[in-house]
Amino acid sequence: MQTHEISKRFTNHFTSNGHTLVPSASLILDDPNLLFVNAGMVQFKPFFLGEEPPPYPRATSVQKCVRTGDIDEVGKTTRHNTFFQMAGNFSFGDYFKEGAIEHAWKLVTGSQSDGGYGFDPERIWVTVYKTDDEAIELWRKVAGLPDERIQRRGGEDNYWDMGVPGPGGPCSEIYFDRGPAFGREGGPIADEDRYLEIWNLVFMQDERGELSPKKDHPPIGELPAKNIDTGMGIERVAFLLQDVENVYETDLVRPVITRAEEMSGRRYGANHVDDVRFRVIADHARSGVMLIGDGVTPSNEARGYVLRRLLRRIVRSVRLLGVNEPVLGEFATVVRDTMGPAYPELVEQFDRIDGVVRQEEDAFLQTLTSGSKIFDLAAGETKSAGGSVLSGDKAFQLHDTYGFPIDLTLEMASEQGLKVDEEGFRRLMSEQRQRSKQDAASRKVGHSDGGAYRSILDTHGTTDFQGYKELSTESRVVGLLSHGQSAVSAGEGAEVEVVLDRTPFYAEGGGQLADTGKIVGDGFVVEVQDVQSPVAGLNVHRGKVLSGEVLLDATAHAEVDPARRRAVSRSHSATHLVHAGVRRALGTQAAQAGSLNAPGRLRFDFTSPGGAVPPSVIADVEDEVNDVLLNDYEVRSEVVSLEEARKSGAIAFFGEKYGDKVRVITIGDYSKELCGGTHVHRSGEIGVVKLLSEASIGAGVRRVEALVGLDAFRFLAREHVLVGQLAEQFKVRPEELPERIGQTVERLRTAEKELERLRGAQLLSSAGTLVDAAEDIRGTALVAVATPDGIGGNDLRQLASEVRNRLGARSGVVALFSSDGEKVSFVVATTSAARDAGFAAGKLVPSFAPAIGGRGGGKPDLAQGGGGNAAGVPDAVAALRTAISEVSA
């Protein structure tokens, strides 16, 4: 049975039993606790927690998932994967344990002719949480399972949560016995290779805190309703039904390995070392393509960092298989062809995906060259210091700054007889990931406990946002937090978080900055400085009590700063137009990858696999956008179904979570996007858009920055004045300025080169004088002097070489120093006779460098360096004189 058929049977089974089919969410949902979506229930988490009312009582989905905790183990075994598909059925306070068990049993053991999977019921085993007698009884009743095929297990195995505070509950796992050839008797508790888990039924009833019930810590409370969350591994079921050894042999994964075999001439299954590489390629190719498809681009931070690591591990593995030509585009094509039937967006966006992987591969090939040089330098420093372990921070620098894979660092270190401080490296990696998560979480949640927000939500419901139509509302204070804790009052000067039952304030989101303004009540004024939505549906106003005392349950007048709102709205509408203009110019592969809408300015990030955008194209986009402003199109908003929006051509964005109903913003016939932000009423209100710059911010991602409205007008006015002043200075018309300035710059460059030549000649002419003044120390001529200040390193080297040449066959040491403020540079050169006498330039440096607070090094004939104590040059000369005297003696 093919994998796509397995998925189809799953969703058909549940939709025929009253479940709503929900499409897979993006892999990059906005959740500060998760780097990527790692389970089918993630998009339903607000329903489980009671933060949002579920739009349906039961649902089913096949969710794409990425788990990155075991990247280093991928390939070494056949059990670890970063990308997989999780099929699930969900009940939001509808059916519970009995319903979940009934549905699962019928699908797993139902005949294939009736739409089931046809597993032999005599080979099915289950595990339950150690105290869940109810589940045991239901397995007996529903499935007729005998006691010997029902096993109790502790929290580590049979309690499920996300690994972070949130929903959880005891679970029951379904296993298939593969037979004696795969391991020993005794059920899952004895051997999980023979008894393979295929489905986990989670009885979602608890809310866990910082400490998990998996470790026998009690939950902090119960969820608002008893729910069901299940997860069936599509790939695991596939390799059982396809009668192959493991996931890597299934119909959607094996083709990548086959392509790698064709390119390398090697065969999967021939030896373990190559097999590891084949499996890394197959797993990471799928993960990489799926992540790029959802808008992730390679970078050195967070999600982009993981993607970059995955892609570069592929390249490294292919190189170790003996393939040196570019490969990522080939593997991406295979993934598109295999996964496209289930995820058609991969086909639609393939030009962009292909461009990203090819550009990343080109960059990594350069990294392999430059990184190898950095590694060689670090390894050399370690050896010269007498060490045998490359430090963790060096390995981290190679990985973080240069994109050098840690496994490559380990391999190259081993080749040079070195080890790597892996513990130190992994600690730094962990610290970096933690900082990323904390930064994201703190921006959303501030200093408050998320439970406090959920309590407000449970008691008073979601915030009624009136900001699309109103800039002020009469409201009631339904939540008040001070210093991160719930409060009933807060006095003058206090930093507070205020939750209103209804509000005109827009909470930061979708690239749009939050509104600011005031909340005024009977005897108090709160200045609103920021608005966030730490839990879905709740707007939290953060600010300071300017006067009086704000009280919980007080009535208040909430008023947005109208000038700021209008300015931000102009920028947001302008961003939509810039997006449309860029797509018209570059095609659909130019997809939005981020934005910032602030008063008077905007920032728009977009994917551009083709590299830099020509200035002429940017100029055309600017001209087209301003033409739209001149036409003064109506800006319309409407709420429609997601399907209607997509059919109408509205653009949806990567990583966004959309409900059944979405808001569509249309500007004339020029732009149509899904958007929850605020906008102008007509395009003419934007005024002017001036694109300031276009530049790269990462592999395959470009950034346009622009000014909007009055800010753009002021910029153009200043630019006009500047051009006028320059034209007057150069005595030309404004349109002749580029040519005249170019001519002037060229003349200056020519003059500077001539001046440099004359300076060099003058400097070299002093070589004879320096040789004549050489000091004889026990038969060795020493030229050690301070040259004029400000001489560059190149000139200093040329002069030292010239003096050394003029010393001829004599034993001679030349040391020249040049100061630039407190800094000092030096060059040491030795003649052949001096080197024969034991004077190596590099070895002389340590004798005098401390006097100038510096260091340096080099070869026996030439060394150089610098220091930070120019006043120490006389002492350095004296120290060098002493060193030569001692060696000569």
mmCIF file of N, CA and C in Angstrom, residues 587-637:
data_model
loop_
_atom_site.group_PDB
_atom_site.id
_atom_site.type_symbol
_atom_site.label_atom_id
_atom_site.label_comp_id
_atom_site.label_asym_id
_atom_site.label_seq_id
_atom_site.Cartn_x
_atom_site.Cartn_y
_atom_site.Cartn_z
ATOM 1 N N GLY A 587 8.235 37.586 -10.370
ATOM 2 C CA GLY A 587 7.514 36.332 -10.415
ATOM 3 C C GLY A 587 7.112 35.861 -9.034
ATOM 4 N N THR A 588 6.366 34.753 -9.016
ATOM 5 C CA THR A 588 5.816 34.269 -7.745
ATOM 6 C C THR A 588 6.865 33.719 -6.805
ATOM 7 N N GLN A 589 8.091 33.454 -7.298
ATOM 8 C CA GLN A 589 9.130 32.981 -6.378
ATOM 9 C C GLN A 589 9.552 34.071 -5.406
ATOM 10 N N ALA A 590 9.200 35.312 -5.706
ATOM 11 C CA ALA A 590 9.481 36.424 -4.788
ATOM 12 C C ALA A 590 8.372 36.467 -3.749
ATOM 13 N N ALA A 591 8.499 35.616 -2.729
ATOM 14 C CA ALA A 591 7.459 35.502 -1.707
ATOM 15 C C ALA A 591 7.880 36.247 -0.451
ATOM 16 N N GLN A 592 6.895 36.849 0.206
ATOM 17 C CA GLN A 592 7.204 37.600 1.423
ATOM 18 C C GLN A 592 7.827 36.700 2.476
ATOM 19 N N ALA A 593 8.922 37.170 3.062
ATOM 20 C CA ALA A 593 9.628 36.406 4.098
ATOM 21 C C ALA A 593 9.714 37.188 5.398
ATOM 22 N N GLY A 594 9.003 38.290 5.491
ATOM 23 C CA GLY A 594 9.014 39.095 6.708
ATOM 24 C C GLY A 594 8.733 40.546 6.368
ATOM 25 N N SER A 595 8.290 41.306 7.364
ATOM 26 C CA SER A 595 8.023 42.726 7.119
ATOM 27 C C SER A 595 7.995 43.484 8.434
ATOM 28 N N LEU A 596 8.129 44.781 8.330
ATOM 29 C CA LEU A 596 7.966 45.681 9.470
ATOM 30 C C LEU A 596 7.211 46.897 8.975
ATOM 31 N N ASN A 597 6.095 47.180 9.633
ATOM 32 C CA ASN A 597 5.297 48.349 9.288
ATOM 33 C C ASN A 597 5.316 49.302 10.472
ATOM 34 N N ALA A 598 6.070 50.383 10.330
ATOM 35 C CA ALA A 598 6.250 51.352 11.404
ATOM 36 C C ALA A 598 5.811 52.724 10.904
ATOM 37 N N PRO A 599 5.646 53.675 11.798
ATOM 38 C CA PRO A 599 5.242 55.015 11.354
ATOM 39 C C PRO A 599 6.243 55.605 10.361
ATOM 40 N N GLY A 600 5.798 55.861 9.161
ATOM 41 C CA GLY A 600 6.633 56.543 8.180
ATOM 42 C C GLY A 600 7.648 55.679 7.464
ATOM 43 N N ARG A 601 7.730 54.406 7.780
ATOM 44 C CA ARG A 601 8.730 53.570 7.110
ATOM 45 C C ARG A 601 8.257 52.126 7.086
ATOM 46 N N LEU A 602 8.848 51.368 6.161
ATOM 47 C CA LEU A 602 8.537 49.955 6.064
ATOM 48 C C LEU A 602 9.787 49.181 5.692
ATOM 49 N N ARG A 603 9.734 47.913 6.030
ATOM 50 C CA ARG A 603 10.794 46.974 5.649
ATOM 51 C C ARG A 603 10.109 45.747 5.090
ATOM 52 N N PHE A 604 10.514 45.321 3.915
ATOM 53 C CA PHE A 604 9.875 44.185 3.265
ATOM 54 C C PHE A 604 10.943 43.184 2.848
ATOM 55 N N ASP A 605 10.857 41.966 3.385
ATOM 56 C CA ASP A 605 11.798 40.897 3.050
ATOM 57 C C ASP A 605 11.118 39.919 2.097
ATOM 58 N N PHE A 606 11.860 39.454 1.119
ATOM 59 C CA PHE A 606 11.276 38.522 0.155
ATOM 60 C C PHE A 606 12.341 37.563 -0.359
ATOM 61 N N THR A 607 11.881 36.392 -0.787
ATOM 62 C CA THR A 607 12.805 35.401 -1.323
ATOM 63 C C THR A 607 13.168 35.772 -2.751
ATOM 64 N N SER A 608 14.455 35.636 -3.067
ATOM 65 C CA SER A 608 14.931 35.942 -4.411
ATOM 66 C C SER A 608 16.090 35.020 -4.731
ATOM 67 N N PRO A 609 15.791 33.775 -5.128
ATOM 68 C CA PRO A 609 16.857 32.814 -5.398
ATOM 69 C C PRO A 609 17.832 33.287 -6.462
ATOM 70 N N GLY A 610 17.397 34.212 -7.315
ATOM 71 C CA GLY A 610 18.268 34.685 -8.381
ATOM 72 C C GLY A 610 19.313 35.691 -7.932
ATOM 73 N N GLY A 611 19.331 36.060 -6.663
ATOM 74 C CA GLY A 611 20.334 37.000 -6.174
ATOM 75 C C GLY A 611 19.836 38.428 -6.180
ATOM 76 N N ALA A 612 20.775 39.363 -6.302
ATOM 77 C CA ALA A 612 20.459 40.786 -6.207
ATOM 78 C C ALA A 612 19.471 41.209 -7.297
ATOM 79 N N VAL A 613 18.609 42.133 -6.918
ATOM 80 C CA VAL A 613 17.626 42.676 -7.861
ATOM 81 C C VAL A 613 18.239 43.917 -8.507
ATOM 82 N N PRO A 614 18.276 44.001 -9.820
ATOM 83 C CA PRO A 614 18.878 45.163 -10.493
ATOM 84 C C PRO A 614 18.220 46.468 -10.056
ATOM 85 N N PRO A 615 19.015 47.535 -9.915
ATOM 86 C CA PRO A 615 18.445 48.835 -9.517
ATOM 87 C C PRO A 615 17.323 49.299 -10.443
ATOM 88 N N SER A 616 17.436 48.949 -11.716
ATOM 89 C CA SER A 616 16.395 49.368 -12.665
ATOM 90 C C SER A 616 15.055 48.734 -12.326
ATOM 91 N N VAL A 617 15.086 47.482 -11.827
ATOM 92 C CA VAL A 617 13.847 46.796 -11.451
ATOM 93 C C VAL A 617 13.244 47.465 -10.222
ATOM 94 N N ILE A 618 14.089 47.794 -9.250
ATOM 95 C CA ILE A 618 13.603 48.475 -8.047
ATOM 96 C C ILE A 618 12.996 49.825 -8.419
ATOM 97 N N ALA A 619 13.638 50.527 -9.341
ATOM 98 C CA ALA A 619 13.094 51.818 -9.789
ATOM 99 C C ALA A 619 11.736 51.639 -10.453
ATOM 100 N N ASP A 620 11.607 50.576 -11.246
ATOM 101 C CA ASP A 620 10.320 50.317 -11.906
ATOM 102 C C ASP A 620 9.237 49.992 -10.877
ATOM 103 N N VAL A 621 9.577 49.207 -9.857
ATOM 104 C CA VAL A 621 8.613 48.876 -8.802
ATOM 105 C C VAL A 621 8.164 50.153 -8.101
ATOM 106 N N GLU A 622 9.124 51.005 -7.765
ATOM 107 C CA GLU A 622 8.787 52.266 -7.093
ATOM 108 C C GLU A 622 7.856 53.110 -7.962
ATOM 109 N N ASP A 623 8.159 53.182 -9.232
ATOM 110 C CA ASP A 623 7.334 53.982 -10.147
ATOM 111 C C ASP A 623 5.920 53.411 -10.242
ATOM 112 N N GLU A 624 5.822 52.069 -10.319
ATOM 113 C CA GLU A 624 4.514 51.429 -10.438
ATOM 114 C C GLU A 624 3.687 51.624 -9.175
ATOM 115 N N VAL A 625 4.332 51.490 -8.014
ATOM 116 C CA VAL A 625 3.616 51.659 -6.748
ATOM 117 C C VAL A 625 3.083 53.078 -6.627
ATOM 118 N N ASN A 626 3.880 54.057 -6.966
ATOM 119 C CA ASN A 626 3.424 55.440 -6.851
ATOM 120 C C ASN A 626 2.336 55.764 -7.871
ATOM 121 N N ASP A 627 2.326 55.052 -8.980
ATOM 122 C CA ASP A 627 1.236 55.204 -9.941
ATOM 123 C C ASP A 627 -0.077 54.698 -9.336
ATOM 124 N N VAL A 628 0.007 53.618 -8.553
ATOM 125 C CA VAL A 628 -1.182 53.112 -7.852
ATOM 126 C C VAL A 628 -1.687 54.148 -6.855
ATOM 127 N N LEU A 629 -0.773 54.827 -6.178
ATOM 128 C CA LEU A 629 -1.178 55.864 -5.232
ATOM 129 C C LEU A 629 -1.888 56.998 -5.964
ATOM 130 N N LEU A 630 -1.355 57.342 -7.124
ATOM 131 C CA LEU A 630 -1.938 58.432 -7.905
ATOM 132 C C LEU A 630 -3.357 58.077 -8.381
ATOM 133 N N ASN A 631 -3.581 56.791 -8.654
ATOM 134 C CA ASN A 631 -4.905 56.359 -9.113
ATOM 135 C C ASN A 631 -5.922 56.315 -7.983
ATOM 136 N N ASP A 632 -5.449 56.403 -6.751
ATOM 137 C CA ASP A 632 -6.323 56.502 -5.572
ATOM 138 C C ASP A 632 -7.366 55.385 -5.522
ATOM 139 N N TYR A 633 -6.866 54.133 -5.590
ATOM 140 C CA TYR A 633 -7.765 52.982 -5.562
ATOM 141 C C TYR A 633 -8.427 52.833 -4.195
ATOM 142 N N GLU A 634 -9.622 52.267 -4.190
ATOM 143 C CA GLU A 634 -10.289 51.934 -2.938
ATOM 144 C C GLU A 634 -9.586 50.741 -2.298
ATOM 145 N N VAL A 635 -9.454 50.789 -0.980
ATOM 146 C CA VAL A 635 -8.887 49.672 -0.223
ATOM 147 C C VAL A 635 -10.044 48.982 0.488
ATOM 148 N N ARG A 636 -10.330 47.745 0.087
ATOM 149 C CA ARG A 636 -11.487 47.026 0.629
ATOM 150 C C ARG A 636 -11.042 45.863 1.505
ATOM 151 N N SER A 637 -11.815 45.588 2.537
ATOM 152 C CA SER A 637 -11.575 44.415 3.381
ATOM 153 C C SER A 637 -12.855 43.600 3.431
#
